XYZ file of C-alpha atoms in Angstrom:
656
model
C 41.290 223.084 65.450
C 39.656 219.936 66.619
C 36.590 220.067 69.093
C 36.410 218.561 72.635
C 34.129 215.376 72.242
C 32.309 216.594 75.508
C 30.944 213.158 75.668
C 31.641 209.759 77.233
C 33.936 207.669 75.130
C 32.485 205.678 72.184
C 32.919 202.219 73.825
C 31.485 200.759 70.626
C 34.468 202.015 68.564
C 36.775 200.905 71.314
C 35.372 197.307 71.289
C 35.764 197.296 67.458
C 39.318 198.194 67.702
C 39.904 195.207 70.099
C 38.072 192.729 67.887
C 39.902 194.155 64.864
C 43.208 193.197 66.543
C 42.087 189.776 67.349
C 39.968 188.906 64.274
C 40.756 191.458 61.331
C 38.294 189.504 58.974
C 35.237 190.159 60.976
C 35.610 193.934 60.628
C 33.413 195.302 57.557
C 31.234 198.288 56.680
C 27.416 199.077 56.855
C 25.254 202.325 56.610
C 24.185 204.290 59.398
C 20.851 206.088 59.731
C 21.809 208.469 57.185
C 23.315 206.498 54.769
C 26.903 206.965 55.492
C 29.363 204.113 55.512
C 30.762 203.397 58.927
C 32.753 200.397 60.431
C 30.862 197.489 61.754
C 31.379 193.918 62.829
C 30.101 191.004 60.961
C 28.875 188.932 63.700
C 28.223 185.973 61.383
C 32.067 185.836 60.859
C 32.747 186.532 64.399
C 30.218 183.677 65.337
C 32.374 181.697 62.869
C 35.556 182.510 64.514
C 34.499 181.453 67.886
C 32.608 178.240 67.139
C 33.906 174.833 66.350
C 31.341 174.088 63.427
C 30.037 175.923 60.167
C 27.735 178.625 61.139
C 25.079 179.687 58.436
C 23.436 183.272 58.162
C 24.365 185.364 55.459
C 23.649 188.923 55.348
C 24.033 191.952 52.939
C 27.270 193.723 53.273
C 30.476 195.066 51.704
C 32.648 192.003 51.607
C 34.965 189.399 49.687
C 32.565 186.571 49.456
C 32.895 183.170 47.498
C 31.215 179.693 47.682
C 32.864 177.756 50.541
C 34.274 180.805 52.355
C 32.704 179.826 55.620
C 33.881 176.292 55.442
C 37.256 177.666 54.574
C 37.107 179.789 57.893
C 36.123 176.704 59.805
C 39.216 174.796 58.264
C 41.559 177.226 59.688
C 40.024 176.865 63.168
C 39.138 173.027 63.260
C 41.889 171.164 65.256
C 43.679 168.166 63.857
C 44.886 164.917 65.398
C 48.434 165.244 63.674
C 52.124 165.633 64.485
C 55.432 166.302 63.139
C 57.925 163.319 63.118
C 61.739 164.034 62.671
C 63.578 162.283 59.600
C 67.271 162.322 60.628
C 68.104 160.651 57.409
C 66.952 163.533 55.470
C 68.449 166.320 57.471
C 71.761 168.344 57.455
C 73.431 169.143 60.788
C 70.128 167.778 62.660
C 71.648 168.330 66.202
C 72.704 171.922 65.640
C 70.790 173.615 63.252
C 68.129 176.068 63.467
C 66.365 175.478 60.205
C 63.267 173.481 59.601
C 62.027 171.803 56.561
C 58.546 170.279 56.734
C 57.087 167.746 54.543
C 53.246 167.710 54.409
C 50.234 169.536 53.531
C 51.131 173.283 54.731
C 47.549 173.713 56.401
C 48.348 170.969 58.732
C 51.873 172.367 59.464
C 50.699 175.668 59.953
C 48.240 174.456 62.626
C 50.863 172.520 64.351
C 53.397 175.484 64.498
C 50.774 177.793 66.217
C 51.888 177.249 69.891
C 55.698 176.870 69.265
C 56.160 179.833 66.866
C 53.145 182.220 67.789
C 54.260 185.746 67.190
C 57.872 184.652 66.364
C 58.243 184.828 62.562
C 59.660 188.186 61.273
C 59.104 187.631 57.523
C 57.009 185.380 55.519
C 57.486 184.911 51.789
C 55.111 182.878 49.528
C 54.987 181.886 46.030
C 51.293 180.242 45.980
C 50.077 178.200 42.855
C 49.020 180.942 40.441
C 45.982 179.184 39.153
C 46.244 179.554 35.495
C 44.456 176.554 34.805
C 47.275 174.079 34.593
C 48.668 174.352 38.293
C 47.622 172.119 41.049
C 46.006 173.490 44.220
C 45.828 171.666 47.479
C 42.526 170.170 48.011
C 41.560 170.781 51.579
C 38.286 168.376 51.608
C 36.130 171.007 53.664
C 33.803 172.032 51.129
C 32.839 168.812 49.789
C 33.290 164.998 50.639
C 35.986 162.806 49.267
C 33.344 161.191 47.095
C 32.336 163.948 45.654
C 35.906 165.497 45.312
C 36.836 162.484 43.286
C 33.662 162.202 41.162
C 34.319 165.894 40.042
C 38.098 165.553 39.277
C 38.515 161.865 38.713
C 42.032 162.033 40.310
C 44.160 161.020 43.135
C 47.594 160.047 43.313
C 48.898 156.340 44.260
C 49.864 157.913 47.613
C 46.573 159.436 48.533
C 47.878 163.159 48.064
C 44.840 165.180 47.629
C 45.787 167.134 44.409
C 43.090 168.345 41.742
C 43.879 170.333 38.478
C 42.007 173.351 38.773
C 40.918 174.201 35.129
C 39.160 177.162 33.421
C 36.074 174.431 33.071
C 35.744 174.201 36.937
C 32.836 176.474 37.732
C 34.527 177.437 41.017
C 37.916 178.253 39.406
C 38.377 181.197 41.691
C 36.181 179.985 44.759
C 38.690 176.654 45.085
C 41.680 178.689 44.948
C 40.401 181.388 47.711
C 39.191 178.470 49.932
C 42.690 177.047 49.590
C 44.602 180.307 50.483
C 42.065 181.829 53.160
C 42.879 179.334 56.032
C 46.430 179.351 55.319
C 46.828 183.036 55.502
C 44.739 183.395 58.535
C 47.218 180.932 60.615
C 50.127 182.716 58.958
C 49.054 185.887 60.447
C 49.230 184.552 63.949
C 52.869 183.425 63.368
C 53.979 187.023 62.632
C 55.785 189.240 65.121
C 54.074 192.533 65.882
C 56.374 194.442 63.422
C 56.333 191.180 60.911
C 55.486 191.272 57.211
C 54.388 188.986 54.611
C 55.308 188.970 50.903
C 53.213 187.194 48.455
C 54.229 186.538 44.562
C 51.126 186.577 42.443
C 50.465 187.411 38.626
C 47.452 189.012 36.913
C 45.306 185.843 37.264
C 44.638 186.000 40.902
C 45.996 189.487 41.754
C 42.501 191.082 42.552
C 41.421 188.061 44.740
C 44.734 187.823 46.548
C 44.714 191.657 47.093
C 41.318 191.362 48.663
C 42.054 188.413 50.522
C 44.993 189.809 52.215
C 42.824 193.036 52.914
C 40.534 190.655 54.750
C 42.926 188.778 56.658
C 45.346 191.282 57.500
C 43.264 194.684 57.422
C 43.451 196.907 54.419
C 45.240 199.435 56.600
C 48.042 197.017 56.766
C 48.876 196.964 53.282
C 52.418 198.354 52.929
C 53.292 198.083 49.115
C 52.657 196.225 45.846
C 55.868 195.680 44.419
C 55.812 195.365 40.548
C 58.555 192.980 39.295
C 59.713 193.169 35.706
C 60.101 189.648 35.268
C 60.127 189.144 31.607
C 60.933 192.234 29.501
C 60.802 190.111 26.304
C 56.891 189.879 27.143
C 54.541 186.860 26.998
C 51.379 186.952 25.446
C 48.716 186.243 28.031
C 45.702 186.025 25.732
C 45.141 186.464 21.758
C 44.115 190.133 22.657
C 46.071 193.072 24.125
C 49.819 193.477 25.192
C 52.324 191.072 26.053
C 52.995 190.597 29.729
C 56.027 191.515 31.350
C 55.608 191.643 35.069
C 54.509 189.799 38.098
C 53.612 191.301 41.525
C 54.797 191.041 44.973
C 51.995 192.037 47.807
C 53.289 193.197 51.157
C 51.160 193.288 54.317
C 52.364 193.898 57.993
C 50.934 192.439 60.968
C 50.932 196.118 62.326
C 51.538 198.823 59.809
C 52.929 201.261 62.268
C 55.446 199.208 63.698
C 56.880 197.551 60.464
C 59.494 200.207 59.763
C 61.188 201.548 56.637
C 62.612 198.917 54.336
C 66.380 199.342 53.916
C 68.753 197.787 51.643
C 72.339 198.192 50.564
C 72.881 200.363 47.508
C 74.671 197.464 45.595
C 71.268 195.270 45.881
C 68.913 197.909 45.021
C 71.104 199.134 42.026
C 71.107 195.595 40.634
C 66.999 195.844 40.750
C 66.653 199.018 39.212
C 66.776 200.216 35.484
C 70.008 201.098 34.321
C 68.834 204.513 33.491
C 68.301 205.126 37.250
C 71.003 207.803 38.449
C 70.165 207.390 42.158
C 73.265 205.167 42.829
C 75.745 207.211 40.484
C 77.567 208.803 43.193
C 81.307 208.667 44.523
C 82.099 207.555 48.268
C 84.645 209.950 49.722
C 86.265 210.246 52.824
C 87.241 212.372 55.929
C 88.533 212.191 59.453
C 84.867 211.142 60.461
C 84.655 208.302 57.816
C 83.281 207.676 54.267
C 80.402 209.955 52.926
C 78.674 210.642 49.888
C 77.154 214.054 48.648
C 73.388 213.432 47.761
C 71.485 216.717 48.772
C 72.036 220.390 48.808
C 71.155 222.259 51.985
C 68.769 224.706 50.634
C 64.921 223.923 51.111
C 63.075 224.431 48.092
C 59.896 222.579 48.864
C 58.032 225.246 50.889
C 57.790 229.115 51.086
C 59.580 230.475 53.982
C 60.602 233.976 55.289
C 62.131 235.249 58.338
C 58.566 235.722 60.129
C 57.190 232.128 59.318
C 60.554 230.190 60.037
C 63.246 232.351 61.533
C 65.272 229.338 62.617
C 65.723 228.206 58.916
C 66.452 231.811 57.459
C 69.870 232.910 58.075
C 73.230 233.179 56.357
C 76.116 230.712 56.394
C 79.877 231.965 56.934
C 82.607 229.845 55.733
C 86.247 229.878 56.073
C 87.729 227.842 53.302
C 91.117 227.899 54.710
C 90.165 226.733 58.211
C 86.889 225.041 57.621
C 85.015 226.863 60.395
C 81.403 227.451 59.989
C 79.241 230.406 61.633
C 75.732 231.195 61.377
C 76.142 234.947 62.578
C 78.174 238.043 60.842
C 81.921 238.075 61.643
C 82.370 241.557 60.293
C 80.443 244.394 58.720
C 81.402 243.644 55.134
C 81.232 239.592 55.781
C 84.676 239.064 54.384
C 86.840 239.309 57.666
C 89.562 236.923 57.991
C 88.603 234.924 55.063
C 85.077 234.199 55.853
C 82.533 233.861 52.812
C 78.882 234.761 53.273
C 76.667 231.952 51.563
C 72.866 232.912 51.479
C 69.943 230.388 50.838
C 68.651 230.280 47.119
C 65.960 232.999 46.289
C 63.342 232.914 43.350
C 63.550 234.838 40.349
C 61.914 237.948 41.603
C 64.172 238.335 44.722
C 61.583 237.797 47.356
C 62.485 235.486 50.102
C 60.502 232.700 48.735
C 62.465 229.193 49.280
C 64.982 231.573 51.391
C 65.903 228.972 54.044
C 67.954 226.039 54.796
C 67.044 222.495 55.754
C 68.898 222.470 58.747
C 68.554 225.143 61.704
C 71.337 227.572 62.598
C 72.321 225.332 65.655
C 72.609 222.326 63.537
C 74.698 223.895 61.192
C 77.191 224.937 63.587
C 77.192 221.999 65.909
C 77.253 219.563 63.038
C 79.081 221.395 60.515
C 81.411 218.419 59.905
C 78.818 216.863 57.761
C 78.530 219.831 55.263
C 80.340 220.137 52.260
C 81.118 223.446 50.597
C 81.658 223.480 46.930
C 82.406 226.581 44.532
C 80.878 226.904 41.459
C 80.569 229.325 38.518
C 77.118 230.498 40.124
C 78.708 230.814 43.603
C 79.159 228.511 46.441
C 76.912 225.775 47.329
C 76.453 223.733 50.307
C 75.862 219.987 50.297
C 74.922 217.562 53.086
C 77.408 214.657 53.740
C 75.322 211.200 54.110
C 77.347 208.957 56.168
C 75.404 205.648 55.727
C 76.936 205.388 52.436
C 75.592 201.844 51.371
C 71.743 202.006 52.469
C 68.945 203.171 50.585
C 65.112 202.528 50.625
C 63.762 199.776 48.959
C 61.832 200.754 45.886
C 58.547 199.238 44.874
C 59.604 198.923 41.347
C 62.166 196.010 40.731
C 63.777 195.549 37.493
C 67.005 194.481 35.881
C 66.269 190.960 37.019
C 64.660 188.419 34.820
C 62.754 185.242 35.830
C 65.305 183.275 33.986
C 67.995 183.934 36.818
C 66.128 181.568 38.807
C 66.702 178.648 36.374
C 70.613 180.128 36.564
C 70.673 179.860 40.313
C 69.911 176.367 40.754
C 72.087 175.386 37.604
C 75.177 177.090 39.355
C 74.871 174.480 42.152
C 74.551 171.370 39.817
C 70.928 171.074 39.538
C 69.206 170.852 36.088
C 66.757 173.560 35.839
C 64.440 171.489 34.119
C 63.449 169.815 37.543
C 61.611 173.145 38.455
C 59.030 175.192 36.650
C 60.100 178.746 36.843
C 62.062 179.047 40.079
C 62.187 182.469 41.711
C 65.471 184.295 41.549
C 67.477 184.343 44.631
C 68.232 187.866 44.281
C 64.616 188.761 44.216
C 63.717 187.144 47.497
C 67.156 187.785 49.080
C 66.641 191.674 48.618
C 63.071 191.535 50.124
C 64.409 189.395 53.151
C 67.204 191.631 53.649
C 65.034 194.911 53.672
C 62.332 193.323 55.994
C 64.194 191.269 58.372
C 66.675 191.606 61.374
C 69.923 189.639 61.505
C 68.361 186.933 63.707
C 65.006 186.769 62.169
C 62.852 183.817 61.533
C 61.756 183.470 57.794
C 58.839 181.429 57.097
C 57.651 179.906 53.397
C 54.800 177.523 53.578
C 54.886 177.230 49.750
C 58.780 176.109 49.436
C 58.726 174.747 45.985
C 62.088 174.993 44.678
C 63.530 175.885 47.868
C 64.626 179.490 46.804
C 63.711 181.061 50.253
C 65.999 178.793 52.017
C 68.881 179.731 49.533
C 68.211 183.439 49.666
C 68.295 183.456 53.813
C 71.798 181.609 53.481
C 73.231 183.991 51.087
C 71.682 187.089 53.029
C 73.378 185.662 56.015
C 76.645 185.175 54.342
C 76.536 188.823 52.962
C 75.667 190.660 56.389
C 76.670 187.952 58.965
C 73.233 187.454 60.140
C 71.862 184.352 61.889
C 68.593 184.154 60.292
C 66.609 180.980 60.385
C 64.071 179.447 57.903
C 61.310 177.382 57.871
C 60.007 175.985 54.917
C 56.860 173.589 54.454
C 56.250 171.675 50.925
C 53.488 169.399 50.117
C 54.814 165.731 49.185
C 53.341 166.328 45.700
C 54.702 164.051 43.041
C 57.027 165.398 40.304
C 54.856 164.342 37.344
C 55.342 161.665 34.815
C 58.151 162.423 32.450
C 59.807 164.974 34.326
C 63.694 164.813 34.227
C 63.798 164.925 38.051
C 61.899 161.663 37.954
C 64.437 160.051 35.722
C 66.978 161.335 38.206
C 65.380 159.219 41.096
C 63.150 162.071 42.573
C 59.487 161.111 43.334
C 58.116 164.202 44.997
C 58.722 168.098 44.988
C 59.676 167.801 48.683
C 62.687 165.593 47.768
C 63.786 168.159 45.059
C 63.538 171.167 47.458
C 65.529 169.269 50.240
C 68.429 168.326 47.483
C 68.545 171.975 46.441
C 68.809 173.385 50.032
C 71.809 170.886 50.498
C 73.302 172.004 47.248
C 73.135 175.586 48.028
C 74.327 175.390 51.453
C 77.496 173.691 50.298
C 77.902 176.335 47.600
C 77.125 179.204 50.027
C 79.778 177.674 52.632
C 82.530 177.489 49.634
C 81.722 180.958 48.498
C 82.479 182.527 52.040
C 85.744 180.315 52.667
C 87.265 180.835 56.099
C 84.862 183.341 57.156
C 82.198 180.556 57.759
C 81.964 181.482 61.612
C 78.515 180.410 62.705
C 76.750 180.101 59.111
C 73.952 177.532 59.597
C 73.366 175.950 56.118
C 71.640 172.749 57.850
C 67.990 172.024 58.328
C 65.951 169.514 60.458
C 63.621 167.437 57.979
C 60.246 166.836 59.848
C 57.239 165.193 58.403
C 53.456 165.703 59.015
C 51.953 162.553 60.067
C 49.213 160.987 62.060
C 49.418 161.291 65.924
C 51.743 158.953 67.723
C 48.940 158.087 70.018
C 47.074 154.883 69.472
C 43.409 154.970 69.261
C 42.539 152.654 72.207
C 38.883 153.804 72.689
C 36.723 150.801 72.369
C 33.123 149.763 73.377
C 32.733 146.667 75.553
C 31.107 144.755 72.602
C 34.267 145.766 70.284
C 36.791 143.836 72.788
C 37.217 140.493 74.169
C 39.597 139.186 77.004
C 42.036 138.082 74.681
C 42.700 141.374 72.999
C 42.747 143.644 76.145
C 46.300 143.325 76.187
C 46.592 144.988 72.824
C 44.929 148.201 74.058
C 47.189 148.803 77.022
C 49.832 150.894 75.332
C 48.749 154.486 74.226
C 51.518 154.744 71.685
C 51.625 153.378 68.069
C 54.034 150.477 67.961
C 55.900 152.066 64.878
C 56.722 155.388 66.904
C 60.214 156.239 68.540
C 61.098 158.272 71.510
C 62.318 160.959 69.301
C 58.848 160.818 67.621
C 57.333 161.404 71.058
C 59.638 164.048 71.999
C 58.684 166.201 69.072
C 55.087 165.712 69.691
C 55.635 166.882 73.154
C 57.473 170.006 71.820
C 54.529 170.930 69.941
C 52.203 170.116 72.711
C 54.413 172.323 75.001
C 54.709 175.460 72.761
C 58.636 174.914 72.608
C 60.750 175.602 69.530
C 61.475 172.593 67.161
C 65.092 173.605 66.657
C 66.091 173.405 70.286
C 69.363 171.388 70.913
C 68.588 167.774 71.956
C 71.148 165.284 73.811
C 70.395 161.879 74.032
C 71.739 160.187 77.234
C 71.732 156.941 78.883
C 70.808 156.922 82.604
C 70.371 153.923 84.639
C 69.922 151.869 81.405
C 67.068 154.182 79.979
C 67.083 156.550 76.964
C 66.695 160.188 78.129
C 66.302 162.953 76.011
C 67.717 166.394 77.491
C 66.349 169.607 75.707
C 68.367 172.797 75.692
C 70.127 171.800 78.791
C 67.139 171.037 80.980
C 64.195 173.143 79.431
C 62.597 169.747 78.933
C 63.962 166.022 80.147
C 62.019 163.116 78.746
C 61.856 159.367 79.068
C 59.517 157.391 76.854
C 60.717 153.739 77.763
C 58.009 151.216 78.549
C 59.458 150.701 82.195
C 60.519 153.722 84.431
C 62.175 152.923 87.548
C 62.158 154.946 90.790
C 65.915 155.404 90.566
C 65.495 157.005 87.023
C 62.867 159.541 88.275
C 64.834 160.430 91.185
C 68.136 161.090 89.025
C 66.016 163.330 86.570
C 64.356 165.214 89.721
C 67.661 165.921 90.920
C 68.812 167.950 87.790
C 65.760 170.142 88.682
C 64.399 170.646 84.832
C 61.823 173.109 83.951
C 59.645 170.175 82.488
C 59.734 166.625 82.717
C 57.635 163.916 80.838
C 57.414 160.257 80.995
C 55.270 157.617 79.113
C 52.241 156.873 81.284
C 52.489 153.104 80.441
C 55.991 153.172 81.964
C 54.798 153.021 85.283
C 53.896 149.766 86.705
C 51.042 150.949 88.823
C 49.149 154.014 89.960
C 50.914 154.158 92.869
C 54.317 154.263 90.939
C 53.034 157.376 89.066
C 51.937 159.041 92.402
C 55.237 158.267 93.871
C 57.045 159.926 91.042
C 55.130 162.784 91.143
C 55.934 162.980 95.052
C 59.591 162.776 94.222
C 59.527 165.824 92.213
C 57.381 167.920 94.820
C 60.368 167.030 97.208
C 63.344 167.110 95.331
C 62.174 169.772 92.421
C 58.926 171.466 93.123
C 59.281 174.033 90.260
C 59.581 171.052 87.518
C 56.255 170.860 85.479
C 55.831 166.898 85.296
C 53.394 165.340 82.623
C 52.899 161.652 81.172
C 51.757 161.016 77.780
């Protein structure tokens, strides 16, 4: 029996709970006066979370630590002056799709997505670099200067992409990898819904570190599962000693474990991922007037000890009429055989004592839901089974077998792509099963290590399977494919180009497979590119300018940027989703962008007429934006504001 607290509430614990919700990484353990461990706040890390510079001040505590950790935390919070530019020519169904493909560093992309997709992503799947000593990892340049990095690694590609071969000889082999992953996971967590989850594939090289890192970012209590995937049953010798490796892992964490819910998949999907000796799906589907069903369990409860005194509602006899199908739980006659009723008692143990003498259902449920009971006569007497109506749904298991890593290569080969273009692409069926189990039919799925594009392929296949409208956001660094790669010989320069080509072909294959049942199946994507801000740097000291150069500083927008470029930066600044439908109209000779029927109307022409301002105001959009330099004077800008106050006072009007 719990005791009353008899004290005022412990506000310290309440405050720790609040901080844990905002910043899970700052919760740690310390010792109290008696030497017992208790929860505490790492104030050094908390200061870092709310600081705009690197904070020093280490203190002994239980934590995952490595050289560069503070700088990595700072990198997650530091603002950037970048934007996302649309690339229509690389897109598919640009005007109608709800999917995104972003080319560029995923740290930048995750920062740019923070407002538009905060708390909106249901499932994240990532397959990060496995840090085997040959993989390339992202070099974020927050722990050392560019010169130091180049001196250490001695390499940078022609395009200036920051890549470093992270070899075993590097003294910071694990630290570099952790510093790369930490800020990305922190930013990714912000994007998850309250019931959202992240799946992260990893092998033995960094399993321990990734597990601890996810504990740090999401909180150890939000660890849901560690899936073991038997990816290569032939085995691969990892080192000169020990056994051959046959498995990889998929770590799964929730934003809030109590809200994530159970993972359910179809029996056919789960059967494909379980060993052939597993008998859990060897059942026959039957039908009655209430629909299909399967018999999976006997009604007898053999898990606990019962008797009439402890659980009288579960200790009774069932009376069943084989001819009429009627079921009762009270005697129908003295000899229990009146009018064809048969008495069926719960199982008893060998000594006849009423241990296990109970049913799993109450007497009332047996009578009211008797249509979901099946009575089967056997040599040992009558047995009662429950009918399970959800005939093609089962819980996802954390052991995934009977699917080889080689199937990933087969997936791309089936859509006409040379498997050698990619290094060990993940199988579609693996990721599709995870997505199907953890997402709703209208969820957003994010993968910020897109690689071969398997996640997009999986989302489209799952939508075709269950009629869903899931959308995907993929991010891939414009990393070179490497000299001698067959993809380079085929004309592809970067992995991001390969990813887009795979998604295009996968979309066409999915459409072909569903035929006339296409419906609203979305196999397109808007291609965006991380780039520098659209705004020109016009800040100069008086000594840096002369009278002749002043006219070059009047415009605040870079000369090579289009109106659509500016529109997407406005969408980001306003926190609007980047897949909203966009219609381009010509109004009074001006190019006008109308986003989702008036959620936003924008004109970025170099000259904005009063007539255009009034026309847009009459449409009463929620938001309106103009180019600041498009107004001929301060008076013209003030007049435009006045027009909106009179005609559409609810419109939020801004200028760039």
